[in-house]
């Protein structure tokens, strides 16, 4: 996972879901639905809380999934982001 940290901290790193970078590096399946969600999610799920101890509580709002790729435009957007990620990690 340190490779993902290196990628994310490199100047010019294209927008891409952090959880999918490792799949790119390993030439594994990349979930284009997650890629699309990272680009176009505008709604948030209700606040989620996590209690650490008596004095500390974390409250987070997480992005809501769009439900995957539904149109050819969705696919084109996600695939274009994927190609940019591939070209960034494996430049010619």
XYZ file of N, CA and C in Angstrom:
276
model
N 0.813 -1.213 0.000
C 0.000 0.000 0.000
C 0.845 1.260 0.000
N 2.135 1.126 0.280
C 2.980 2.316 0.235
C 3.088 2.849 -1.192
N 2.934 1.970 -2.176
C 2.960 2.423 -3.565
C 1.795 3.370 -3.834
N 0.633 3.083 -3.248
C -0.532 3.954 -3.421
C -0.259 5.301 -2.779
N 0.360 5.317 -1.618
C 0.710 6.577 -0.957
C 1.667 7.378 -1.836
N 2.635 6.697 -2.437
C 3.564 7.378 -3.337
C 2.844 7.960 -4.548
N 1.919 7.208 -5.110
C 1.167 7.688 -6.273
C 0.358 8.921 -5.893
N -0.368 8.840 -4.782
C -1.235 9.943 -4.372
C -0.455 11.207 -4.025
N 0.793 11.055 -3.607
C 1.578 12.225 -3.236
C 2.424 12.766 -4.392
N 2.330 12.146 -5.556
C 3.084 12.602 -6.716
C 2.349 13.749 -7.397
N 3.059 14.857 -7.670
C 2.406 15.977 -8.372
C 1.849 15.527 -9.720
N 0.675 16.015 -10.042
C 0.032 15.673 -11.300
C -0.801 14.419 -11.254
N -0.928 13.826 -10.071
C -1.730 12.614 -9.924
C -3.183 12.901 -10.325
N -3.712 12.144 -11.285
C -5.092 12.405 -11.712
C -6.099 11.972 -10.645
N -7.280 12.574 -10.660
C -8.311 12.154 -9.706
C -8.740 10.718 -9.996
N -8.704 9.910 -8.966
C -9.030 8.489 -9.096
C -9.271 7.979 -7.689
N -10.211 7.065 -7.472
C -10.491 6.594 -6.111
C -9.257 5.920 -5.491
N -8.867 6.328 -4.297
C -7.691 5.737 -3.656
C -7.762 4.214 -3.563
N -8.943 3.680 -3.358
C -9.094 2.233 -3.224
C -8.875 1.456 -4.516
N -8.864 2.137 -5.646
C -8.694 1.455 -6.931
C -7.268 1.568 -7.484
N -6.427 2.425 -6.888
C -5.056 2.570 -7.393
C -4.275 1.261 -7.314
N -4.436 0.527 -6.239
C -3.697 -0.727 -6.095
C -4.093 -1.716 -7.194
N -5.361 -1.714 -7.573
C -5.812 -2.574 -8.675
C -5.153 -2.168 -9.991
N -4.978 -0.864 -10.197
C -4.311 -0.378 -11.406
C -2.877 -0.893 -11.439
N -2.166 -0.725 -10.328
C -0.758 -1.128 -10.258
C -0.601 -2.630 -10.460
N -1.525 -3.397 -9.952
C -1.445 -4.863 -10.058
C -2.084 -5.419 -11.330
N -2.569 -4.534 -12.200
C -3.275 -4.947 -13.418
C -4.449 -5.856 -13.085
N -5.188 -5.500 -12.040
C -6.373 -6.251 -11.623
C -7.631 -5.507 -12.078
N -8.761 -6.132 -11.848
C -10.049 -5.543 -12.184
C -10.239 -4.223 -11.448
N -10.593 -3.181 -12.184
C -10.913 -1.882 -11.603
C -12.412 -1.687 -11.729
N -13.064 -1.386 -10.624
C -14.511 -1.190 -10.609
C -14.833 0.201 -11.156
N -15.273 0.257 -12.407
C -15.571 1.537 -13.031
C -16.751 2.232 -12.368
N -17.612 1.469 -11.709
C -18.706 2.077 -10.944
C -18.171 2.930 -9.799
N -17.139 2.426 -9.120
C -16.512 3.199 -8.038
C -15.776 4.411 -8.593
N -15.174 4.236 -9.752
C -14.483 5.359 -10.394
C -15.487 6.456 -10.724
N -16.622 6.065 -11.300
C -17.662 7.039 -11.632
C -18.198 7.715 -10.376
N -18.433 6.938 -9.337
C -18.922 7.510 -8.077
C -17.962 8.562 -7.535
N -16.665 8.309 -7.664
C -15.692 9.264 -7.129
C -15.721 10.578 -7.897
N -16.162 10.519 -9.139
C -16.176 11.724 -9.975
C -17.465 12.521 -9.864
N -18.573 11.854 -9.595
C -19.857 12.531 -9.725
C -20.803 12.425 -8.540
N -20.338 11.967 -7.414
C -21.227 11.865 -6.271
C -21.467 13.246 -5.678
N -22.740 13.619 -5.579
C -23.064 14.932 -5.014
C -23.915 14.813 -3.752
N -24.459 13.640 -3.500
C -25.287 13.442 -2.315
C -24.474 12.779 -1.214
N -24.891 13.009 0.015
C -24.222 12.393 1.152
C -25.184 11.500 1.904
N -24.675 10.368 2.398
C -25.457 9.522 3.279
C -25.594 10.221 4.621
N -26.539 9.804 5.429
C -26.653 10.397 6.763
C -25.363 10.260 7.545
N -25.198 11.131 8.496
C -23.981 11.163 9.307
C -23.748 9.819 9.987
N -22.503 9.356 9.953
C -22.103 8.139 10.643
C -21.179 8.541 11.781
N -21.386 7.963 12.946
C -20.552 8.315 14.090
C -19.775 7.102 14.574
N -18.623 7.395 15.157
C -17.770 6.361 15.726
C -17.233 6.902 17.041
N -17.527 6.225 18.129
C -17.087 6.662 19.448
C -15.740 6.010 19.754
N -14.740 6.857 20.027
C -13.401 6.360 20.327
C -13.254 6.112 21.823
N -13.651 7.061 22.625
C -13.682 6.881 24.083
C -14.734 7.837 24.644
N -14.738 8.031 25.948
C -15.767 8.852 26.583
C -15.754 10.305 26.119
N -14.610 10.784 25.655
C -14.491 12.194 25.310
C -14.388 12.468 23.812
N -14.159 11.442 23.016
C -13.948 11.660 21.587
C -14.955 10.857 20.778
N -15.625 11.566 19.870
C -16.573 10.936 18.955
C -16.348 11.534 17.574
N -16.177 10.696 16.585
C -16.011 11.151 15.213
C -17.356 11.090 14.504
N -17.675 12.138 13.775
C -18.907 12.169 12.993
C -18.532 12.447 11.544
N -18.933 11.559 10.655
C -18.573 11.677 9.245
C -19.808 11.590 8.362
N -19.743 12.281 7.239
C -20.751 12.128 6.205
C -20.029 11.540 5.002
N -20.503 10.422 4.521
C -19.854 9.746 3.406
C -20.684 9.910 2.145
N -19.992 9.923 1.015
C -20.703 10.099 -0.243
C -21.591 8.894 -0.532
N -22.705 9.187 -1.158
C -23.699 8.167 -1.493
C -23.431 7.658 -2.907
N -23.471 6.369 -3.089
C -23.223 5.773 -4.393
C -24.319 6.150 -5.382
N -23.913 6.356 -6.624
C -24.878 6.666 -7.675
C -25.550 5.412 -8.210
N -25.042 4.262 -7.837
C -25.659 3.023 -8.284
C -25.003 2.408 -9.493
N -23.796 2.832 -9.823
C -23.062 2.206 -10.911
C -23.267 2.886 -12.247
N -22.735 2.244 -13.250
C -22.781 2.785 -14.610
C -24.105 2.401 -15.251
N -24.808 3.410 -15.742
C -26.131 3.167 -16.326
C -26.210 3.547 -17.800
N -25.323 4.413 -18.247
C -25.385 4.878 -19.637
C -24.001 4.777 -20.273
N -23.969 4.946 -21.578
C -22.678 4.937 -22.272
C -21.846 6.149 -21.856
N -22.495 7.249 -21.548
C -21.764 8.434 -21.068
C -21.081 8.143 -19.740
N -21.792 7.452 -18.843
C -21.190 7.059 -17.564
C -19.941 6.217 -17.809
N -20.055 5.256 -18.713
C -18.928 4.374 -19.024
C -17.762 5.171 -19.607
N -18.056 6.089 -20.516
C -17.001 6.883 -21.147
C -16.255 7.736 -20.121
N -16.977 8.330 -19.193
C -16.357 9.154 -18.153
C -15.443 8.300 -17.287
N -15.957 7.182 -16.803
C -15.180 6.305 -15.922
C -13.979 5.711 -16.657
N -14.179 5.286 -17.902
C -13.088 4.677 -18.651
C -12.001 5.699 -18.977
N -12.399 6.926 -19.241
C -11.431 7.994 -19.488
C -10.571 8.241 -18.247
N -11.193 8.231 -17.073
C -10.437 8.387 -15.821
C -9.484 7.211 -15.625
N -9.925 6.023 -15.973
C -9.098 4.822 -15.861
C -7.872 4.924 -16.768
N -8.076 5.360 -18.007
C -6.975 5.499 -18.961
C -5.957 6.519 -18.449
N -6.429 7.622 -17.871
C -5.516 8.635 -17.319
C -4.711 8.065 -16.151
N -5.352 7.240 -15.341
C -4.648 6.609 -14.213
C -3.581 5.644 -14.726
N -3.923 4.840 -15.724
C -2.964 3.899 -16.313
C -1.773 4.655 -16.902
N -2.059 5.715 -17.650
C -0.987 6.490 -18.284
C -0.103 7.176 -17.247
N -0.671 7.534 -16.102
C 0.108 8.168 -15.042
C 1.054 7.172 -14.372
N 0.543 5.977 -14.116
C 1.348 4.963 -13.416
C 2.355 4.294 -14.350
N 1.970 4.123 -15.603
C 2.845 3.465 -16.577
C 3.086 4.394 -17.771
N 3.870 5.463 -17.568
C 4.100 6.390 -18.689
C 4.935 5.732 -19.788
N 4.738 6.194 -20.997
C 5.497 5.620 -22.123
C 6.802 6.346 -22.302
